[in-house]
Protein backbone atom coordinates (compact mmCIF):
# COMPACT_ATOMS: atom_id res chain seq x y z
CA UNK A 1 0.00 0.00 0.00
CA UNK A 2 1.40 3.46 -0.85
CA UNK A 3 1.42 6.35 1.61
CA UNK A 4 -1.70 7.98 0.26
CA UNK A 5 -3.71 4.76 0.46
CA UNK A 6 -2.42 4.09 3.99
CA UNK A 7 -3.20 7.65 5.07
CA UNK A 8 -6.71 7.42 3.68
CA UNK A 9 -7.29 4.12 5.45
CA UNK A 10 -6.08 5.63 8.72
CA UNK A 11 -8.29 8.71 8.33
CA UNK A 12 -11.33 6.55 7.58
CA UNK A 13 -10.66 4.65 10.81
CA UNK A 14 -10.51 7.91 12.76
CA UNK A 15 -13.68 9.18 11.08
CA UNK A 16 -15.44 5.93 11.99
CA UNK A 17 -14.28 6.19 15.61
CA UNK A 18 -15.36 9.84 15.89
CA UNK A 19 -18.78 8.98 14.48
CA UNK A 20 -19.09 6.08 16.90
CA UNK A 21 -18.29 8.31 19.90
CA UNK A 22 -21.27 10.53 19.17
CA UNK A 23 -23.68 8.01 17.69
CA UNK A 24 -23.40 9.08 14.05
CA UNK A 25 -23.13 6.94 10.93
CA UNK A 26 -19.86 7.12 8.99
CA UNK A 27 -21.91 7.45 5.81
CA UNK A 28 -23.00 10.94 6.98
CA UNK A 29 -19.44 12.21 6.58
CA UNK A 30 -17.77 12.96 3.24
CA UNK A 31 -13.99 13.06 3.23
CA UNK A 32 -12.74 15.64 0.75
CA UNK A 33 -9.06 15.08 -0.06
CA UNK A 34 -7.55 18.53 -0.59
CA UNK A 35 -5.13 18.23 -3.50
CA UNK A 36 -3.77 21.79 -3.67
CA UNK A 37 -0.03 21.91 -4.49
CA UNK A 38 0.05 18.12 -5.13
CA UNK A 39 0.49 16.88 -8.70
CA UNK A 40 -2.04 14.82 -10.62
CA UNK A 41 -0.16 11.55 -10.09
CA UNK A 42 -0.60 11.87 -6.32
CA UNK A 43 -4.29 12.56 -6.82
CA UNK A 44 -4.50 9.43 -8.92
CA UNK A 45 -3.05 7.41 -6.04
CA UNK A 46 -5.95 8.65 -3.96
CA UNK A 47 -8.41 7.78 -6.73
CA UNK A 48 -6.92 4.29 -7.01
CA UNK A 49 -7.45 3.89 -3.26
CA UNK A 50 -11.14 4.67 -3.73
CA UNK A 51 -11.17 8.41 -3.00
CA UNK A 52 -13.75 10.29 -5.08
CA UNK A 53 -14.24 13.73 -3.49
CA UNK A 54 -11.31 16.12 -3.96
CA UNK A 55 -10.86 19.80 -3.12
CA UNK A 56 -8.89 22.61 -4.75
CA UNK A 57 -8.71 26.26 -3.83
CA UNK A 58 -7.38 27.72 -7.07
CA UNK A 59 -9.08 27.53 -10.45
CA UNK A 60 -5.86 27.50 -12.47
CA UNK A 61 -4.42 24.60 -10.55
CA UNK A 62 -7.63 22.63 -10.88
CA UNK A 63 -7.83 23.36 -14.61
CA UNK A 64 -4.45 21.80 -15.14
CA UNK A 65 -5.20 18.65 -13.13
CA UNK A 66 -8.81 17.88 -14.01
CA UNK A 67 -8.11 16.81 -17.62
CA UNK A 68 -5.38 14.42 -16.44
CA UNK A 69 -7.63 12.57 -14.01
CA UNK A 70 -10.68 10.27 -14.12
CA UNK A 71 -14.01 11.99 -14.73
CA UNK A 72 -15.45 10.10 -11.76
CA UNK A 73 -13.72 12.50 -9.36
CA UNK A 74 -16.01 15.09 -7.76
CA UNK A 75 -14.23 18.44 -7.43
CA UNK A 76 -15.03 20.81 -4.56
CA UNK A 77 -14.04 24.46 -4.80
CA UNK A 78 -12.85 25.46 -1.31
CA UNK A 79 -10.78 28.62 -1.86
CA UNK A 80 -11.73 32.25 -2.07
CA UNK A 81 -13.79 32.72 -5.23
CA UNK A 82 -13.19 35.85 -7.29
CA UNK A 83 -15.99 37.11 -9.51
CA UNK A 84 -13.92 36.76 -12.64
CA UNK A 85 -13.45 33.04 -11.93
CA UNK A 86 -17.12 32.14 -11.38
CA UNK A 87 -17.89 31.42 -15.04
CA UNK A 88 -15.11 28.85 -15.25
CA UNK A 89 -15.54 27.40 -11.76
CA UNK A 90 -19.24 26.56 -12.10
CA UNK A 91 -19.00 23.91 -14.82
CA UNK A 92 -15.93 22.22 -13.31
CA UNK A 93 -16.90 21.83 -9.67
CA UNK A 94 -19.62 19.71 -8.06
CA UNK A 95 -19.86 22.04 -5.05
CA UNK A 96 -18.57 25.46 -4.04
CA UNK A 97 -17.77 25.79 -0.33
CA UNK A 98 -16.78 29.45 -0.34
CA UNK A 99 -19.67 31.76 -1.21
CA UNK A 100 -18.62 34.57 1.13
CA UNK A 101 -20.95 37.50 0.43
CA UNK A 102 -24.45 38.29 -0.82
CA UNK A 103 -22.93 40.07 -3.82
CA UNK A 104 -20.96 36.99 -4.83
CA UNK A 105 -24.04 34.81 -4.32
CA UNK A 106 -26.13 37.09 -6.55
CA UNK A 107 -23.47 37.16 -9.24
CA UNK A 108 -23.01 33.37 -9.11
CA UNK A 109 -26.78 33.01 -9.44
CA UNK A 110 -26.77 35.17 -12.61
CA UNK A 111 -23.92 33.26 -14.19
CA UNK A 112 -25.53 29.93 -13.27
CA UNK A 113 -28.70 31.02 -15.06
CA UNK A 114 -26.73 31.94 -18.18
CA UNK A 115 -24.97 28.58 -18.13
CA UNK A 116 -28.12 26.59 -17.36
CA UNK A 117 -26.69 25.26 -14.07
CA UNK A 118 -28.04 24.79 -10.53
CA UNK A 119 -24.87 24.84 -8.41
CA UNK A 120 -24.80 23.40 -4.89
CA UNK A 121 -23.10 25.87 -2.58
CA UNK A 122 -22.04 26.39 1.01
CA UNK A 123 -22.01 29.83 2.60
CA UNK A 124 -18.65 30.54 4.24
CA UNK A 125 -18.94 32.04 7.70
CA UNK A 126 -16.16 34.04 9.40
CA UNK A 127 -17.19 33.21 12.96
CA UNK A 128 -14.21 34.83 14.69
CA UNK A 129 -14.34 37.98 12.57
CA UNK A 130 -10.75 37.48 11.42
CA UNK A 131 -9.52 40.24 9.11
CA UNK A 132 -7.44 37.76 7.13
CA UNK A 133 -10.38 35.52 6.30
CA UNK A 134 -13.34 35.79 3.99
CA UNK A 135 -16.89 34.98 4.95
CA UNK A 136 -20.21 36.30 6.21
CA UNK A 137 -20.34 37.53 9.76
CA UNK A 138 -23.29 36.09 11.65
CA UNK A 139 -25.05 39.47 11.43
CA UNK A 140 -24.46 39.72 7.67
CA UNK A 141 -25.74 36.22 7.19
CA UNK A 142 -28.96 36.92 9.07
CA UNK A 143 -29.46 40.22 7.25
CA UNK A 144 -28.88 38.56 3.86
CA UNK A 145 -30.84 35.40 4.48
CA UNK A 146 -34.09 36.27 2.69
CA UNK A 147 -32.19 37.59 -0.33
CA UNK A 148 -30.02 34.47 -0.40
CA UNK A 149 -33.05 32.20 -0.35
CA UNK A 150 -34.59 34.08 -3.26
CA UNK A 151 -31.69 33.13 -5.57
CA UNK A 152 -33.44 30.59 -7.74
CA UNK A 153 -30.39 28.93 -9.29
CA UNK A 154 -28.37 28.34 -6.11
CA UNK A 155 -29.00 25.32 -3.96
CA UNK A 156 -27.69 26.43 -0.57
CA UNK A 157 -26.76 23.12 1.04
CA UNK A 158 -25.14 24.38 4.24
CA UNK A 159 -22.49 26.40 6.02
CA UNK A 160 -18.69 26.25 5.91
CA UNK A 161 -16.05 27.68 8.20
CA UNK A 162 -12.29 27.81 8.69
CA UNK A 163 -11.77 28.64 12.38
CA UNK A 164 -8.68 30.40 13.74
CA UNK A 165 -5.54 28.24 13.61
CA UNK A 166 -4.83 26.49 16.93
CA UNK A 167 -2.29 24.02 18.32
CA UNK A 168 -4.83 21.91 20.13
CA UNK A 169 -7.84 20.64 18.18
CA UNK A 170 -10.00 20.99 21.29
CA UNK A 171 -9.70 24.76 20.87
CA UNK A 172 -11.55 24.48 17.56
CA UNK A 173 -14.52 22.78 19.20
CA UNK A 174 -16.37 25.96 20.24
CA UNK A 175 -16.21 27.29 16.66
CA UNK A 176 -17.54 24.05 15.23
CA UNK A 177 -20.31 23.98 17.82
CA UNK A 178 -21.13 27.60 16.97
CA UNK A 179 -21.44 26.85 13.25
CA UNK A 180 -23.75 23.97 13.99
CA UNK A 181 -25.88 26.09 16.33
CA UNK A 182 -26.12 28.82 13.68
CA UNK A 183 -27.17 26.27 11.08
CA UNK A 184 -29.76 24.70 13.40
CA UNK A 185 -31.15 28.10 14.25
CA UNK A 186 -31.44 29.31 10.63
CA UNK A 187 -32.87 26.03 9.42
CA UNK A 188 -35.45 26.03 12.18
CA UNK A 189 -36.39 29.73 12.06
CA UNK A 190 -36.75 29.88 8.30
CA UNK A 191 -37.93 26.33 7.76
CA UNK A 192 -35.14 25.67 5.25
CA UNK A 193 -33.30 22.39 4.94
CA UNK A 194 -29.63 23.17 5.46
CA UNK A 195 -28.22 19.68 5.75
CA UNK A 196 -24.46 20.14 5.45
CA UNK A 197 -21.64 21.51 7.58
CA UNK A 198 -18.22 21.82 5.90
CA UNK A 199 -15.75 22.07 8.77
CA UNK A 200 -12.61 20.32 9.99
CA UNK A 201 -9.15 19.97 8.42
CA UNK A 202 -6.13 17.70 9.03
CA UNK A 203 -5.57 18.91 12.58
CA UNK A 204 -9.11 18.92 13.89
CA UNK A 205 -11.45 16.82 11.72
CA UNK A 206 -12.30 14.38 14.51
CA UNK A 207 -13.52 17.19 16.76
CA UNK A 208 -15.45 18.68 13.82
CA UNK A 209 -17.20 15.36 13.23
CA UNK A 210 -18.10 15.11 16.91
CA UNK A 211 -19.72 18.54 16.50
CA UNK A 212 -21.67 17.58 13.39
CA UNK A 213 -19.43 18.05 10.33
CA UNK A 214 -20.75 16.37 7.18
CA UNK A 215 -17.82 17.40 4.97
CA UNK A 216 -14.23 17.42 6.23
CA UNK A 217 -11.54 18.98 4.03
CA UNK A 218 -8.26 17.15 4.59
CA UNK A 219 -5.01 17.89 2.75
CA UNK A 220 -1.74 17.26 4.57
CA UNK A 221 -2.97 14.21 6.49
CA UNK A 222 -3.67 12.53 3.14
CA UNK A 223 -0.82 13.73 0.91
CA UNK A 224 1.86 14.85 3.36
CA UNK A 225 3.32 18.26 4.09
CA UNK A 226 2.99 21.03 1.54
C1 LIG B 1 -5.79 23.80 2.43
C2 LIG B 1 -7.17 23.80 2.94
C3 LIG B 1 -7.66 22.72 3.69
C4 LIG B 1 -6.83 21.51 4.06
O1 LIG B 1 -5.86 21.85 5.00
P1 LIG B 1 -4.95 20.73 5.72
O2 LIG B 1 -4.54 21.35 6.99
O3 LIG B 1 -3.82 20.45 4.80
O4 LIG B 1 -5.80 19.54 5.93
C5 LIG B 1 -8.99 22.77 4.10
N1 LIG B 1 -9.79 23.83 3.83
C6 LIG B 1 -9.34 24.88 3.11
C7 LIG B 1 -10.27 26.01 2.82
C8 LIG B 1 -8.02 24.91 2.64
O5 LIG B 1 -7.59 25.97 1.94
mmCIF file of C-alpha atoms and ligand atoms in Angstrom:
data_model
loop_
_atom_site.group_PDB
_atom_site.id
_atom_site.type_symbol
_atom_site.label_atom_id
_atom_site.label_comp_id
_atom_site.label_asym_id
_atom_site.label_seq_id
_atom_site.Cartn_x
_atom_site.Cartn_y
_atom_site.Cartn_z
ATOM 1 C CA UNK A 1 0.000 0.000 0.000
ATOM 2 C CA UNK A 2 1.401 3.456 -0.852
ATOM 3 C CA UNK A 3 1.424 6.352 1.612
ATOM 4 C CA UNK A 4 -1.697 7.982 0.262
ATOM 5 C CA UNK A 5 -3.709 4.762 0.457
ATOM 6 C CA UNK A 6 -2.422 4.088 3.992
ATOM 7 C CA UNK A 7 -3.195 7.650 5.072
ATOM 8 C CA UNK A 8 -6.712 7.422 3.678
ATOM 9 C CA UNK A 9 -7.289 4.117 5.449
ATOM 10 C CA UNK A 10 -6.084 5.625 8.720
ATOM 11 C CA UNK A 11 -8.294 8.713 8.332
ATOM 12 C CA UNK A 12 -11.327 6.552 7.579
ATOM 13 C CA UNK A 13 -10.663 4.651 10.807
ATOM 14 C CA UNK A 14 -10.513 7.908 12.762
ATOM 15 C CA UNK A 15 -13.680 9.176 11.080
ATOM 16 C CA UNK A 16 -15.438 5.935 11.992
ATOM 17 C CA UNK A 17 -14.278 6.193 15.608
ATOM 18 C CA UNK A 18 -15.357 9.841 15.894
ATOM 19 C CA UNK A 19 -18.782 8.977 14.477
ATOM 20 C CA UNK A 20 -19.089 6.079 16.896
ATOM 21 C CA UNK A 21 -18.287 8.311 19.896
ATOM 22 C CA UNK A 22 -21.275 10.535 19.170
ATOM 23 C CA UNK A 23 -23.677 8.008 17.687
ATOM 24 C CA UNK A 24 -23.399 9.080 14.047
ATOM 25 C CA UNK A 25 -23.126 6.944 10.929
ATOM 26 C CA UNK A 26 -19.863 7.115 8.990
ATOM 27 C CA UNK A 27 -21.912 7.447 5.809
ATOM 28 C CA UNK A 28 -23.004 10.935 6.981
ATOM 29 C CA UNK A 29 -19.438 12.208 6.582
ATOM 30 C CA UNK A 30 -17.773 12.963 3.239
ATOM 31 C CA UNK A 31 -13.991 13.056 3.235
ATOM 32 C CA UNK A 32 -12.736 15.639 0.752
ATOM 33 C CA UNK A 33 -9.056 15.075 -0.060
ATOM 34 C CA UNK A 34 -7.551 18.529 -0.587
ATOM 35 C CA UNK A 35 -5.132 18.229 -3.500
ATOM 36 C CA UNK A 36 -3.768 21.790 -3.673
ATOM 37 C CA UNK A 37 -0.030 21.905 -4.489
ATOM 38 C CA UNK A 38 0.051 18.124 -5.131
ATOM 39 C CA UNK A 39 0.491 16.877 -8.700
ATOM 40 C CA UNK A 40 -2.040 14.817 -10.624
ATOM 41 C CA UNK A 41 -0.162 11.552 -10.090
ATOM 42 C CA UNK A 42 -0.599 11.866 -6.321
ATOM 43 C CA UNK A 43 -4.291 12.558 -6.822
ATOM 44 C CA UNK A 44 -4.496 9.433 -8.925
ATOM 45 C CA UNK A 45 -3.051 7.414 -6.045
ATOM 46 C CA UNK A 46 -5.954 8.651 -3.958
ATOM 47 C CA UNK A 47 -8.405 7.781 -6.728
ATOM 48 C CA UNK A 48 -6.923 4.286 -7.006
ATOM 49 C CA UNK A 49 -7.446 3.894 -3.257
ATOM 50 C CA UNK A 50 -11.138 4.667 -3.730
ATOM 51 C CA UNK A 51 -11.168 8.411 -3.000
ATOM 52 C CA UNK A 52 -13.750 10.285 -5.083
ATOM 53 C CA UNK A 53 -14.241 13.734 -3.487
ATOM 54 C CA UNK A 54 -11.312 16.122 -3.961
ATOM 55 C CA UNK A 55 -10.855 19.803 -3.115
ATOM 56 C CA UNK A 56 -8.895 22.614 -4.754
ATOM 57 C CA UNK A 57 -8.706 26.256 -3.827
ATOM 58 C CA UNK A 58 -7.383 27.717 -7.069
ATOM 59 C CA UNK A 59 -9.083 27.529 -10.452
ATOM 60 C CA UNK A 60 -5.863 27.502 -12.465
ATOM 61 C CA UNK A 61 -4.416 24.600 -10.550
ATOM 62 C CA UNK A 62 -7.632 22.630 -10.878
ATOM 63 C CA UNK A 63 -7.835 23.363 -14.611
ATOM 64 C CA UNK A 64 -4.447 21.800 -15.141
ATOM 65 C CA UNK A 65 -5.203 18.653 -13.133
ATOM 66 C CA UNK A 66 -8.810 17.877 -14.007
ATOM 67 C CA UNK A 67 -8.114 16.808 -17.624
ATOM 68 C CA UNK A 68 -5.382 14.420 -16.439
ATOM 69 C CA UNK A 69 -7.629 12.566 -14.011
ATOM 70 C CA UNK A 70 -10.683 10.274 -14.123
ATOM 71 C CA UNK A 71 -14.009 11.992 -14.735
ATOM 72 C CA UNK A 72 -15.455 10.095 -11.759
ATOM 73 C CA UNK A 73 -13.717 12.496 -9.362
ATOM 74 C CA UNK A 74 -16.006 15.095 -7.759
ATOM 75 C CA UNK A 75 -14.234 18.439 -7.430
ATOM 76 C CA UNK A 76 -15.033 20.814 -4.565
ATOM 77 C CA UNK A 77 -14.040 24.464 -4.803
ATOM 78 C CA UNK A 78 -12.852 25.459 -1.312
ATOM 79 C CA UNK A 79 -10.781 28.619 -1.858
ATOM 80 C CA UNK A 80 -11.734 32.247 -2.070
ATOM 81 C CA UNK A 81 -13.793 32.719 -5.229
ATOM 82 C CA UNK A 82 -13.189 35.855 -7.286
ATOM 83 C CA UNK A 83 -15.988 37.111 -9.508
ATOM 84 C CA UNK A 84 -13.922 36.757 -12.641
ATOM 85 C CA UNK A 85 -13.453 33.038 -11.925
ATOM 86 C CA UNK A 86 -17.121 32.140 -11.382
ATOM 87 C CA UNK A 87 -17.892 31.415 -15.042
ATOM 88 C CA UNK A 88 -15.109 28.848 -15.245
ATOM 89 C CA UNK A 89 -15.543 27.395 -11.764
ATOM 90 C CA UNK A 90 -19.242 26.560 -12.100
ATOM 91 C CA UNK A 91 -19.000 23.907 -14.822
ATOM 92 C CA UNK A 92 -15.926 22.215 -13.314
ATOM 93 C CA UNK A 93 -16.904 21.831 -9.667
ATOM 94 C CA UNK A 94 -19.622 19.715 -8.055
ATOM 95 C CA UNK A 95 -19.858 22.041 -5.052
ATOM 96 C CA UNK A 96 -18.571 25.462 -4.040
ATOM 97 C CA UNK A 97 -17.774 25.794 -0.328
ATOM 98 C CA UNK A 98 -16.783 29.449 -0.340
ATOM 99 C CA UNK A 99 -19.666 31.764 -1.211
ATOM 100 C CA UNK A 100 -18.621 34.568 1.133
ATOM 101 C CA UNK A 101 -20.955 37.501 0.430
ATOM 102 C CA UNK A 102 -24.449 38.293 -0.819
ATOM 103 C CA UNK A 103 -22.933 40.071 -3.824
ATOM 104 C CA UNK A 104 -20.963 36.995 -4.829
ATOM 105 C CA UNK A 105 -24.039 34.805 -4.325
ATOM 106 C CA UNK A 106 -26.126 37.095 -6.550
ATOM 107 C CA UNK A 107 -23.473 37.159 -9.235
ATOM 108 C CA UNK A 108 -23.014 33.373 -9.106
ATOM 109 C CA UNK A 109 -26.782 33.009 -9.443
ATOM 110 C CA UNK A 110 -26.766 35.165 -12.607
ATOM 111 C CA UNK A 111 -23.920 33.256 -14.193
ATOM 112 C CA UNK A 112 -25.533 29.930 -13.267
ATOM 113 C CA UNK A 113 -28.697 31.017 -15.060
ATOM 114 C CA UNK A 114 -26.731 31.943 -18.185
ATOM 115 C CA UNK A 115 -24.972 28.583 -18.132
ATOM 116 C CA UNK A 116 -28.116 26.590 -17.357
ATOM 117 C CA UNK A 117 -26.691 25.260 -14.072
ATOM 118 C CA UNK A 118 -28.041 24.790 -10.532
ATOM 119 C CA UNK A 119 -24.873 24.835 -8.408
ATOM 120 C CA UNK A 120 -24.801 23.400 -4.894
ATOM 121 C CA UNK A 121 -23.102 25.875 -2.580
ATOM 122 C CA UNK A 122 -22.040 26.386 1.010
ATOM 123 C CA UNK A 123 -22.009 29.825 2.596
ATOM 124 C CA UNK A 124 -18.653 30.543 4.235
ATOM 125 C CA UNK A 125 -18.941 32.042 7.702
ATOM 126 C CA UNK A 126 -16.163 34.040 9.395
ATOM 127 C CA UNK A 127 -17.186 33.214 12.960
ATOM 128 C CA UNK A 128 -14.206 34.829 14.691
ATOM 129 C CA UNK A 129 -14.345 37.980 12.572
ATOM 130 C CA UNK A 130 -10.750 37.479 11.419
ATOM 131 C CA UNK A 131 -9.520 40.243 9.106
ATOM 132 C CA UNK A 132 -7.443 37.760 7.129
ATOM 133 C CA UNK A 133 -10.384 35.518 6.298
ATOM 134 C CA UNK A 134 -13.341 35.790 3.995
ATOM 135 C CA UNK A 135 -16.885 34.984 4.947
ATOM 136 C CA UNK A 136 -20.208 36.303 6.206
ATOM 137 C CA UNK A 137 -20.339 37.529 9.758
ATOM 138 C CA UNK A 138 -23.293 36.094 11.646
ATOM 139 C CA UNK A 139 -25.051 39.475 11.431
ATOM 140 C CA UNK A 140 -24.459 39.717 7.668
ATOM 141 C CA UNK A 141 -25.745 36.222 7.185
ATOM 142 C CA UNK A 142 -28.955 36.924 9.075
ATOM 143 C CA UNK A 143 -29.463 40.220 7.253
ATOM 144 C CA UNK A 144 -28.876 38.557 3.862
ATOM 145 C CA UNK A 145 -30.840 35.399 4.480
ATOM 146 C CA UNK A 146 -34.094 36.266 2.686
ATOM 147 C CA UNK A 147 -32.186 37.587 -0.327
ATOM 148 C CA UNK A 148 -30.021 34.475 -0.398
ATOM 149 C CA UNK A 149 -33.055 32.202 -0.354
ATOM 150 C CA UNK A 150 -34.590 34.079 -3.264
ATOM 151 C CA UNK A 151 -31.690 33.130 -5.566
ATOM 152 C CA UNK A 152 -33.445 30.592 -7.738
ATOM 153 C CA UNK A 153 -30.394 28.929 -9.286
ATOM 154 C CA UNK A 154 -28.366 28.338 -6.112
ATOM 155 C CA UNK A 155 -29.002 25.320 -3.962
ATOM 156 C CA UNK A 156 -27.691 26.427 -0.567
ATOM 157 C CA UNK A 157 -26.755 23.123 1.041
ATOM 158 C CA UNK A 158 -25.140 24.376 4.235
ATOM 159 C CA UNK A 159 -22.487 26.398 6.019
ATOM 160 C CA UNK A 160 -18.689 26.250 5.909
ATOM 161 C CA UNK A 161 -16.046 27.685 8.203
ATOM 162 C CA UNK A 162 -12.287 27.815 8.688
ATOM 163 C CA UNK A 163 -11.774 28.636 12.384
ATOM 164 C CA UNK A 164 -8.680 30.402 13.744
ATOM 165 C CA UNK A 165 -5.542 28.243 13.613
ATOM 166 C CA UNK A 166 -4.834 26.490 16.928
ATOM 167 C CA UNK A 167 -2.290 24.023 18.321
ATOM 168 C CA UNK A 168 -4.830 21.908 20.131
ATOM 169 C CA UNK A 169 -7.841 20.638 18.182
ATOM 170 C CA UNK A 170 -10.005 20.994 21.290
ATOM 171 C CA UNK A 171 -9.699 24.763 20.871
ATOM 172 C CA UNK A 172 -11.551 24.481 17.556
ATOM 173 C CA UNK A 173 -14.523 22.785 19.196
ATOM 174 C CA UNK A 174 -16.371 25.965 20.242
ATOM 175 C CA UNK A 175 -16.208 27.287 16.661
ATOM 176 C CA UNK A 176 -17.542 24.049 15.229
ATOM 177 C CA UNK A 177 -20.309 23.976 17.819
ATOM 178 C CA UNK A 178 -21.127 27.600 16.966
ATOM 179 C CA UNK A 179 -21.441 26.845 13.245
ATOM 180 C CA UNK A 180 -23.751 23.969 13.994
ATOM 181 C CA UNK A 181 -25.877 26.095 16.334
ATOM 182 C CA UNK A 182 -26.116 28.819 13.681
ATOM 183 C CA UNK A 183 -27.169 26.269 11.077
ATOM 184 C CA UNK A 184 -29.756 24.702 13.396
ATOM 185 C CA UNK A 185 -31.154 28.096 14.247
ATOM 186 C CA UNK A 186 -31.441 29.310 10.634
ATOM 187 C CA UNK A 187 -32.872 26.034 9.415
ATOM 188 C CA UNK A 188 -35.452 26.033 12.177
ATOM 189 C CA UNK A 189 -36.394 29.731 12.056
ATOM 190 C CA UNK A 190 -36.753 29.884 8.304
ATOM 191 C CA UNK A 191 -37.926 26.326 7.759
ATOM 192 C CA UNK A 192 -35.140 25.668 5.247
ATOM 193 C CA UNK A 193 -33.300 22.386 4.945
ATOM 194 C CA UNK A 194 -29.627 23.167 5.458
ATOM 195 C CA UNK A 195 -28.219 19.679 5.753
ATOM 196 C CA UNK A 196 -24.458 20.140 5.454
ATOM 197 C CA UNK A 197 -21.639 21.514 7.579
ATOM 198 C CA UNK A 198 -18.219 21.816 5.899
ATOM 199 C CA UNK A 199 -15.749 22.074 8.768
ATOM 200 C CA UNK A 200 -12.610 20.319 9.988
ATOM 201 C CA UNK A 201 -9.148 19.969 8.418
ATOM 202 C CA UNK A 202 -6.134 17.695 9.033
ATOM 203 C CA UNK A 203 -5.570 18.913 12.581
ATOM 204 C CA UNK A 204 -9.111 18.920 13.887
ATOM 205 C CA UNK A 205 -11.448 16.823 11.720
ATOM 206 C CA UNK A 206 -12.298 14.379 14.506
ATOM 207 C CA UNK A 207 -13.519 17.188 16.757
ATOM 208 C CA UNK A 208 -15.449 18.675 13.816
ATOM 209 C CA UNK A 209 -17.201 15.359 13.234
ATOM 210 C CA UNK A 210 -18.105 15.110 16.913
ATOM 211 C CA UNK A 211 -19.715 18.544 16.502
ATOM 212 C CA UNK A 212 -21.671 17.576 13.394
ATOM 213 C CA UNK A 213 -19.433 18.048 10.333
ATOM 214 C CA UNK A 214 -20.752 16.373 7.184
ATOM 215 C CA UNK A 215 -17.817 17.401 4.966
ATOM 216 C CA UNK A 216 -14.231 17.417 6.234
ATOM 217 C CA UNK A 217 -11.536 18.984 4.033
ATOM 218 C CA UNK A 218 -8.256 17.148 4.587
ATOM 219 C CA UNK A 219 -5.007 17.887 2.751
ATOM 220 C CA UNK A 220 -1.743 17.256 4.568
ATOM 221 C CA UNK A 221 -2.966 14.208 6.494
ATOM 222 C CA UNK A 222 -3.671 12.527 3.136
ATOM 223 C CA UNK A 223 -0.824 13.727 0.908
ATOM 224 C CA UNK A 224 1.865 14.847 3.356
ATOM 225 C CA UNK A 225 3.324 18.260 4.086
ATOM 226 C CA UNK A 226 2.993 21.025 1.543
HETATM 227 C C1 LIG B 1 -5.789 23.802 2.429
HETATM 228 C C2 LIG B 1 -7.168 23.802 2.940
HETATM 229 C C3 LIG B 1 -7.663 22.717 3.690
HETATM 230 C C4 LIG B 1 -6.828 21.507 4.059
HETATM 231 O O1 LIG B 1 -5.860 21.852 4.997
HETATM 232 P P1 LIG B 1 -4.950 20.733 5.724
HETATM 233 O O2 LIG B 1 -4.545 21.355 6.991
HETATM 234 O O3 LIG B 1 -3.823 20.448 4.799
HETATM 235 O O4 LIG B 1 -5.805 19.537 5.934
HETATM 236 C C5 LIG B 1 -8.991 22.773 4.101
HETATM 237 N N1 LIG B 1 -9.787 23.828 3.829
HETATM 238 C C6 LIG B 1 -9.343 24.882 3.106
HETATM 239 C C7 LIG B 1 -10.274 26.006 2.822
HETATM 240 C C8 LIG B 1 -8.023 24.907 2.641
HETATM 241 O O5 LIG B 1 -7.592 25.971 1.942
#
